[in-house]
Coordinates of C-alpha atoms in Angstrom, one line a residue:
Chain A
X1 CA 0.0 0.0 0.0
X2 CA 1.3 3.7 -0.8
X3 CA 0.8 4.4 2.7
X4 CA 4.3 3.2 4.0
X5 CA 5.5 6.5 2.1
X6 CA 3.6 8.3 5.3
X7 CA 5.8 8.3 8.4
X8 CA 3.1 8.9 11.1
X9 CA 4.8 10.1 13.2
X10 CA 2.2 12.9 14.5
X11 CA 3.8 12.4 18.1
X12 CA 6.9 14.3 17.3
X13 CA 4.7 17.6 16.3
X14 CA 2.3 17.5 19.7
X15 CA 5.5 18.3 21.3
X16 CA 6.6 20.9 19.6
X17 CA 2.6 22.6 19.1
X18 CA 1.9 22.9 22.7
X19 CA -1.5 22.6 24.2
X20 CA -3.2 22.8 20.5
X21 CA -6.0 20.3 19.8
X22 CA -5.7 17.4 17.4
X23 CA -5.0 19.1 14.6
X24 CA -2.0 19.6 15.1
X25 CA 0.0 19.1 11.0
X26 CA 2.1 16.4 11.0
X27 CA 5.3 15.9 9.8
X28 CA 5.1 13.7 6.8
X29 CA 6.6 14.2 3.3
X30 CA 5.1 14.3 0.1
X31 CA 7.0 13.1 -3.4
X32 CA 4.7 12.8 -6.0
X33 CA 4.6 10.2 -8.8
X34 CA 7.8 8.8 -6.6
X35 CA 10.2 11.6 -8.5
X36 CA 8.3 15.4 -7.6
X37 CA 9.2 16.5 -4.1
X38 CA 7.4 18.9 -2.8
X39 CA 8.7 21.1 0.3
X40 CA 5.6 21.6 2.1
X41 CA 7.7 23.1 5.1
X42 CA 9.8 25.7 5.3
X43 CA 11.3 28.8 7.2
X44 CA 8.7 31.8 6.7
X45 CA 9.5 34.5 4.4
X46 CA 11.1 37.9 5.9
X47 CA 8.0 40.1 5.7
X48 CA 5.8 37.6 8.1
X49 CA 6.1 38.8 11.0
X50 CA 4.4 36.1 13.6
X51 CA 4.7 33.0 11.9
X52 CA 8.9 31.2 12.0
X53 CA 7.7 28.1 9.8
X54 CA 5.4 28.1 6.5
X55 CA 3.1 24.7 5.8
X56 CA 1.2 23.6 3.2
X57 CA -2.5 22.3 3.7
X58 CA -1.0 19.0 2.7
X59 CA -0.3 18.5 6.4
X60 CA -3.4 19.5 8.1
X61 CA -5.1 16.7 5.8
X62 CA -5.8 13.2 6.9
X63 CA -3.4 10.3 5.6
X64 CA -6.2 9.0 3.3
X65 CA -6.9 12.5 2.1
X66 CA -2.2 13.4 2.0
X67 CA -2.0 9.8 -0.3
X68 CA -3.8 10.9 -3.3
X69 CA -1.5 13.2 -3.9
X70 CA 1.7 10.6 -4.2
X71 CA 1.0 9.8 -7.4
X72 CA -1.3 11.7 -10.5
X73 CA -3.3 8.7 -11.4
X74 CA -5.0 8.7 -7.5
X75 CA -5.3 12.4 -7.5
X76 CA -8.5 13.1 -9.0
X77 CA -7.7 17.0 -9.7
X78 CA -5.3 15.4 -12.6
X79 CA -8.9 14.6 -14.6
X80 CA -9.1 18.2 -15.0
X81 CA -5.8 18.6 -16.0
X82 CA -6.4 16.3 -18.8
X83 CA -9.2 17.9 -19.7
X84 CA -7.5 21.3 -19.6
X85 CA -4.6 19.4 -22.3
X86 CA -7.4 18.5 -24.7
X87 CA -8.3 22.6 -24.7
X88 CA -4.7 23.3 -25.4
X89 CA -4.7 22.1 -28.3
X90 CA -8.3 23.2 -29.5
X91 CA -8.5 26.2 -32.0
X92 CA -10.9 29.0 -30.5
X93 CA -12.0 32.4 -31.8
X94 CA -11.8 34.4 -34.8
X95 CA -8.4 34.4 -34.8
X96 CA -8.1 30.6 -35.6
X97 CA -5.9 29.5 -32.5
X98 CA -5.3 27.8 -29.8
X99 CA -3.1 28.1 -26.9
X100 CA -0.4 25.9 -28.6
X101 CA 0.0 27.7 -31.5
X102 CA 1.4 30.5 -29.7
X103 CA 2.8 28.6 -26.9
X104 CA 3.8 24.6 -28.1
X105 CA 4.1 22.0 -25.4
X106 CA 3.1 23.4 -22.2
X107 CA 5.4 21.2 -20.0
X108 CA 8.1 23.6 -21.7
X109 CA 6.8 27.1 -21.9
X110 CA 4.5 27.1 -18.7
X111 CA 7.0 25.7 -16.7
X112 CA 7.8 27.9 -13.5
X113 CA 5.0 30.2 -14.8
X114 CA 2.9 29.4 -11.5
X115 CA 5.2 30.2 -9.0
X116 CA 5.5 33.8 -10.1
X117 CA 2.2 34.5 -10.2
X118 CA 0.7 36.7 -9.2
X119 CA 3.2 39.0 -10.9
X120 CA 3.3 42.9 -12.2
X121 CA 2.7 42.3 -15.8
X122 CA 5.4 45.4 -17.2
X123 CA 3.0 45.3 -20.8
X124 CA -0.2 46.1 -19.3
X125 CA 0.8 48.0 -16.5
X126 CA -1.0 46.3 -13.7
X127 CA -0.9 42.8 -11.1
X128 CA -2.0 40.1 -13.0
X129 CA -2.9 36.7 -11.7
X130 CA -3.1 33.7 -13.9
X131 CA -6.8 34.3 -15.1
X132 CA -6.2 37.2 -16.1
X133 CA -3.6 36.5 -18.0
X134 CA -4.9 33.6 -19.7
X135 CA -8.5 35.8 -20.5
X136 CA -6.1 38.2 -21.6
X137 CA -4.7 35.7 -24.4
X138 CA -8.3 34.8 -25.3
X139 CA -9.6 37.8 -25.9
X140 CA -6.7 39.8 -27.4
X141 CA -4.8 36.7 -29.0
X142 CA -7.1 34.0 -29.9
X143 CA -10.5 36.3 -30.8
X144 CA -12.3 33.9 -28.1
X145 CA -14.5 35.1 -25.2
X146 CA -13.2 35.5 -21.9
X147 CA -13.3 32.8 -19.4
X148 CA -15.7 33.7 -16.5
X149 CA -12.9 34.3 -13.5
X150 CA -13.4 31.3 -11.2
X151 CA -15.6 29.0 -13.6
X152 CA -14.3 25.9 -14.4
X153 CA -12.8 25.9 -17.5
X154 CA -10.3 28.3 -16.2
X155 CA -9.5 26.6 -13.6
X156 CA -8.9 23.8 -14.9
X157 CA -6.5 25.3 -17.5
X158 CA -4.9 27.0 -14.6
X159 CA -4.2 23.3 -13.0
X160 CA -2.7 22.5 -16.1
X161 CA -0.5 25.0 -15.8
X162 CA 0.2 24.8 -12.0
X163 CA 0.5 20.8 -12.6
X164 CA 4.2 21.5 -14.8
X165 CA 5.7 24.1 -12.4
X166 CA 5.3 21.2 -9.5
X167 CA 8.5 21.1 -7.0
X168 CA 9.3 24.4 -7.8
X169 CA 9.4 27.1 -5.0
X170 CA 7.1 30.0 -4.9
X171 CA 8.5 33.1 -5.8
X172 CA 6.7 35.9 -6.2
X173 CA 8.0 39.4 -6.3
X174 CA 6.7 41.9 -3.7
X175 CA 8.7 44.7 -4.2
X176 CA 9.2 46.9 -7.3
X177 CA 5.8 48.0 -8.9
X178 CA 4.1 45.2 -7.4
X179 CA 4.7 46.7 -3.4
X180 CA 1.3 49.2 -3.6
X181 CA -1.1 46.5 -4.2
X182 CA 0.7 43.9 -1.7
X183 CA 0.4 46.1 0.8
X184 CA -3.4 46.7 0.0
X185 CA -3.2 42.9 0.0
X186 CA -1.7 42.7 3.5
X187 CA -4.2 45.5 5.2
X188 CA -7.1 43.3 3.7
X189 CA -5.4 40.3 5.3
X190 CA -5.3 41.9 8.9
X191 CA -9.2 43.2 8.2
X192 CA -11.8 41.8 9.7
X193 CA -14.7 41.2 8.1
X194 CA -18.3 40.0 8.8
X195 CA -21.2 40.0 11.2
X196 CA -18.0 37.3 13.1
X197 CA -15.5 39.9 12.9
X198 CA -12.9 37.5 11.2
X199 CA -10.1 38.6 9.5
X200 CA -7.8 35.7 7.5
X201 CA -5.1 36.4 10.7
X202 CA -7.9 35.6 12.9
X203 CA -8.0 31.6 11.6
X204 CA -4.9 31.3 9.5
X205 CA -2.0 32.9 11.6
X206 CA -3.5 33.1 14.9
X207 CA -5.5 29.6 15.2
X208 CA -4.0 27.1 12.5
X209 CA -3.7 23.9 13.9
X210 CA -6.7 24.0 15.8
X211 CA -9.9 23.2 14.8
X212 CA -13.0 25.3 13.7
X213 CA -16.0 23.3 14.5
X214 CA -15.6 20.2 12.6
X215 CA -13.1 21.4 10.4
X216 CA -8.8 21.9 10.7
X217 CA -7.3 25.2 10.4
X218 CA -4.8 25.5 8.2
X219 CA -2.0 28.5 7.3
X220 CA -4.4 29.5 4.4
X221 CA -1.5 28.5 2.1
X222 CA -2.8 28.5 -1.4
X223 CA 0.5 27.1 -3.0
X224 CA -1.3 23.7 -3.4
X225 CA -4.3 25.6 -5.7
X226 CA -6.3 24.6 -7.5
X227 CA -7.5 22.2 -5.2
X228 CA -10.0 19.1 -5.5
X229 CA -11.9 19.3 -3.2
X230 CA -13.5 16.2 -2.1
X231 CA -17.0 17.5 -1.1
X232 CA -17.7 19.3 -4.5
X233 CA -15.8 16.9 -6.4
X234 CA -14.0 19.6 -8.8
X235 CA -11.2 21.7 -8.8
X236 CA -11.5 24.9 -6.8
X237 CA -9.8 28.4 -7.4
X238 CA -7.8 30.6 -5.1
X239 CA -10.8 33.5 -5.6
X240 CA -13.6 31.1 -5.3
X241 CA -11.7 29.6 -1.5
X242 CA -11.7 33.7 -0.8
X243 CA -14.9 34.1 -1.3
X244 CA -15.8 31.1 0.5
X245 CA -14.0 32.0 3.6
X246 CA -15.0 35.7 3.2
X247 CA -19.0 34.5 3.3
X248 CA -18.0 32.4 6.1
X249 CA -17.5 35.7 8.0
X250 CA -20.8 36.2 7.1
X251 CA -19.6 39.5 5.0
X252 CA -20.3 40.3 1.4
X253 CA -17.7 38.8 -0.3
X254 CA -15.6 41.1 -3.0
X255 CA -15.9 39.4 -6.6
X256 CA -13.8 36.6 -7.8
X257 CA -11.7 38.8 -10.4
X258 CA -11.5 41.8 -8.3
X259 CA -8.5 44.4 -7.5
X260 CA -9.3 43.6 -4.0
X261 CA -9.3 39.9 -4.2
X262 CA -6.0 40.5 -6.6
X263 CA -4.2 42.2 -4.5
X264 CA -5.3 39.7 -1.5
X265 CA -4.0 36.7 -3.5
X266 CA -0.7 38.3 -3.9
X267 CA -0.2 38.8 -0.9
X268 CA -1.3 35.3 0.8
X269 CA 1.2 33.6 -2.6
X270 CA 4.2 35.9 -0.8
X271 CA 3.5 34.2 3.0
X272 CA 4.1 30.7 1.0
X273 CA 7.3 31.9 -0.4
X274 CA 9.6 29.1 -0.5
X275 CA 7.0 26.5 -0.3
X276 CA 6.9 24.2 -3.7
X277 CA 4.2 24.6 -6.4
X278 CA 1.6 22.0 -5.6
X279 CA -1.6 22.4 -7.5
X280 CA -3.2 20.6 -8.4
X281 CA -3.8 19.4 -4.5
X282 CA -6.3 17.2 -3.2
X283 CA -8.3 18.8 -0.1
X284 CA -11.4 18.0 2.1
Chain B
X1 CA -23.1 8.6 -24.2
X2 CA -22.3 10.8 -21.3
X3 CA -19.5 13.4 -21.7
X4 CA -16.2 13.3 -20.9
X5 CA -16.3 10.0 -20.4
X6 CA -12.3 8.1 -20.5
X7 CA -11.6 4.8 -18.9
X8 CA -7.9 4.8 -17.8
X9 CA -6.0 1.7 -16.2
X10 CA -2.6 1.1 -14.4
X11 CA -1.2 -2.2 -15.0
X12 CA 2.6 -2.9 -14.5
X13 CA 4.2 -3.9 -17.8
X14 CA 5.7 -7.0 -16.5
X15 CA 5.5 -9.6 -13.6
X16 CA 7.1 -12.7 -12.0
X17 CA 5.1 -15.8 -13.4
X18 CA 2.7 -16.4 -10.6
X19 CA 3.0 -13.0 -9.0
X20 CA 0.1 -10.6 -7.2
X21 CA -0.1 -7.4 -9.1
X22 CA -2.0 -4.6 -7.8
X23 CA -4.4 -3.2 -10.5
X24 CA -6.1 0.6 -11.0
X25 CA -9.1 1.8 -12.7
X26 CA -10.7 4.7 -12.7
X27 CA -12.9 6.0 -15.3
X28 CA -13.9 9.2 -15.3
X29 CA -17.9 9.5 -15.2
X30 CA -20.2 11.7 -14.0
X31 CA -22.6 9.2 -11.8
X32 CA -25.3 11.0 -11.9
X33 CA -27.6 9.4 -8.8
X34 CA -31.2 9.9 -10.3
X35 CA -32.2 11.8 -6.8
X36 CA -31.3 15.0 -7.4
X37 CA -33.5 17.7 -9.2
X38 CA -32.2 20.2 -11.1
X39 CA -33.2 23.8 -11.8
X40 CA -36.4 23.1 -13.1
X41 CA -37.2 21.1 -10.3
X42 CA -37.5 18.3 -12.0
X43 CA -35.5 14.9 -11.3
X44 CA -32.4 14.4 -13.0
X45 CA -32.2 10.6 -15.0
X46 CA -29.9 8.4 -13.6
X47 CA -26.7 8.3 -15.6
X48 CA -24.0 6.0 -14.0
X49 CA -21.4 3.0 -14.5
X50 CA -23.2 0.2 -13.3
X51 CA -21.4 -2.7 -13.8
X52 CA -17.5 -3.3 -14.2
X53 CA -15.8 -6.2 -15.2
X54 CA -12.0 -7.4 -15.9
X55 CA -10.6 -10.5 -18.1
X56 CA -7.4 -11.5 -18.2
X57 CA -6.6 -13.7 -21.4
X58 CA -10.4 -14.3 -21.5
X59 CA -11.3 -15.4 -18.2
X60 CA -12.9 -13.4 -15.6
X61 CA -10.8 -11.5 -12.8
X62 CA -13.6 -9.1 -10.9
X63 CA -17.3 -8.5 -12.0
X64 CA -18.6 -5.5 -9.8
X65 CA -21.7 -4.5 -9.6
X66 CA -22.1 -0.5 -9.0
X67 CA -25.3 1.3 -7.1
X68 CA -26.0 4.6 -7.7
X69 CA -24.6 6.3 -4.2
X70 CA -20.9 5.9 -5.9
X71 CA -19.2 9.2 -6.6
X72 CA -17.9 10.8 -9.5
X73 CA -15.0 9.3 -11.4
X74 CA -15.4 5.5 -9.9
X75 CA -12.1 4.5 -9.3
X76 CA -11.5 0.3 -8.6
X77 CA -8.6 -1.2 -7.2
X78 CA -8.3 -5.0 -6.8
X79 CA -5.2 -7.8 -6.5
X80 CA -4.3 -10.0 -9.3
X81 CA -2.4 -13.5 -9.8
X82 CA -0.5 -12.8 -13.2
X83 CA 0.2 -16.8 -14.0
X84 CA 1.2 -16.4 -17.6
X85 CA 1.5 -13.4 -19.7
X86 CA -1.3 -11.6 -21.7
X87 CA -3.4 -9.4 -21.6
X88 CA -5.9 -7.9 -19.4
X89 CA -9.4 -6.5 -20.7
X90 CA -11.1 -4.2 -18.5
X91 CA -15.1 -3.1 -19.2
X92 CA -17.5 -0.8 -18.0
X93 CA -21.3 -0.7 -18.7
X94 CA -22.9 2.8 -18.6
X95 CA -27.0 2.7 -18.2
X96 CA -27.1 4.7 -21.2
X97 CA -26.3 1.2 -23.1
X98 CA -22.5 2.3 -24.1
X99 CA -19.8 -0.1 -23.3
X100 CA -16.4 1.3 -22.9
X101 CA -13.3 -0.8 -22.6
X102 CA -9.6 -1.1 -23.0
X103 CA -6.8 -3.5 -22.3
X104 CA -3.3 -3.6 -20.9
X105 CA -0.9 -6.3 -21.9
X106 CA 1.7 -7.7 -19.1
X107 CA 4.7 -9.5 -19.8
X108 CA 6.3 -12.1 -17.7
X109 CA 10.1 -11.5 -16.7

């Protein structure tokens, strides 16, 4: 079974995470397809302040949940990116192309792409995630329609793109023209929101590892995204788990595709600086 | 047919003569329950996999009945004795009437 890979050995960690309920992250480690590893723990990034180590969700998951990830033909988020391959190739829009013709094999000129994003995009002047790069491309390259923002074909093209960057580090640039909107990202991060009067610090810095009702906390890491998520049985976006969490607050949400949202998923990419490119993960 | 509908199968390319290999299937589906209703209100048909069967040089190796609370994508694991080599033959039945299959061959060595 793949589960030998998984060295329970949870005991270690209750040590270290004193007086924290059970759910606590453990301290397994994840190589995918038996070649990708992933670091899923490392030292935090400069600019955090109150956090020393950076995890991905990988670890607040279950062992069942952690061993679809070991290898592509278990992780059900790897349908999508098959699906996503198939649209690669397929000729959209009035200008008679499709992502290929531009771009050729993917594993080759996407690679690293996803752990620079969000990035300041010098040519149009502004902070662009990966949506809005790749509606960019539709609508001004291929003649197509935009994507809607956190719809599922764009997220599932967005997994393909994730899926060849895999084992790289995060790196995404904070300074330079890019500093104004992470610090709008970081102010948003420190807001709270919502009849509950949540901010992301509130669950993410202050209380991962514990758990929120029936659920585990994590860091709010979204290196692993998009991630399958077992209870809708799709992928999921880095906007659409904003908005989620944002309702949860029981706030209006901003829009998926929004300068606020934008600037907020800069900012949470830079706190997993360091941490591997995972998408597309599996989650609860 | 349903959309979007792939069988996929991992099978090890070879084997000891007499070994246990581990076999896995998944094929992606959606498995549509027939108790939901959709926006109209009105119930959705059923639409799933339900029955899956494997052969290895003709003979039977696993004939599974499926029910309609399994999820999306069905994905089957099971054992097998690999006493010669050959090939295996893996089918799924939708209730639509479409049959979907594919095979793997194994060698012995």
């Amino acid at each position: 079974m793949k589960f030998k890979a998984l060295t329970a050995l949870s005991g270690v960690l209750a040590i270290t995470a004193a007086g924290a309920v059970s759910a606590d992250p453990d301290d397994d480690t994840l190589v995918i397809n038996g070649e990708i590893e992933i670091v899923t723990k490392t030292a935090a990034p400069e600019h955090m302040e109150y956090i020393d180590e950076v995890m991905s969700g990988w670890h607040f998951r279950s062992d069942e949940t952690q061993a679809f990830e070991l290898d592509d033909f278990d992780n059900p988020g790897m349908l999508f990116v098959e699906q996503a391959m198939d649209v690669w190739d397929t000729v959209e829009g009035e200008k008679g192309k499709s992502c290929a013709d531009c771009h050729e094999a993917v594993e080759d000129s996407m690679k690293g792409v996803r752990a620079v994003y969000p990035k300041y995009v010098e040519s149009a002047g502004e902070v662009r995630t990966l949506e809005m790069q790749i509606n960019d491309c539709r609508t001004n390259a291929m003649g197509a329609e935009a994507w809607k923002y956190d719809g599922d074909d764009i997220t599932n093209m967005v997994a393909l793109i994730s899926s060849v960057s895999r084992g790289m580090p995060i790196n995404v640039a904070i300074d330079g023209p890019a500093e104004m909107m992470w610090e709008q990202g970081k102010e948003l991060y420190y807001t709270r929101t919502g009849q509950l009067e949540l901010s992301c610090a509130n669950c993410h810095e202050d209380s991962y590892g514990m758990m929120i009702r029936a659920d585990h906390l994590s860091q709010g890491q979204i290196n692993g995204f998009p991630a399958y998520r077992l209870k809708n049985a799709k992928l999921n976006s880095v906007h659409a788990r904003f908005k989620g969490c944002v309702r949860d607050t029981r706030a209006e949400t901003f829009a998926p595709g929004s300068p606020e949202f934008v600037a907020l998923e800069l900012y949470v990419a830079s706190r997993g600086n360091g941490l591997s490119v995972e998408g597309p993960s599996v989650r609860n | 047919m349903a959309d979007d509908v792939k069988p996929r199968v991992k099978v090890p390319k070879k084997a000891a003569a007499g070994e246990t290999i581990t076999i896995k299937t998944l094929i992606s589906h959606k498995m549509e329950s027939g108790q939901r209703k959709g926006k109209d209100g009105n119930l959705i048909p059923r639409s799933i996999i339900n029955r899956f069967t494997a052969e290895f040089n003709g003979k039977s190796i696993i004939d599974v009945t499926l029910e309609a609370a399994i999820s999306t994508n069905p994905y089957i694991e099971f054992d097998s004795i690999v006493p010669e080599e050959g090939e295996f033959k893996f089918t799924w039945y939708d209730d639509d009437g479409s049959v979907y299959d594919t095979s793997k061959k194994i060698a012995i060595g």
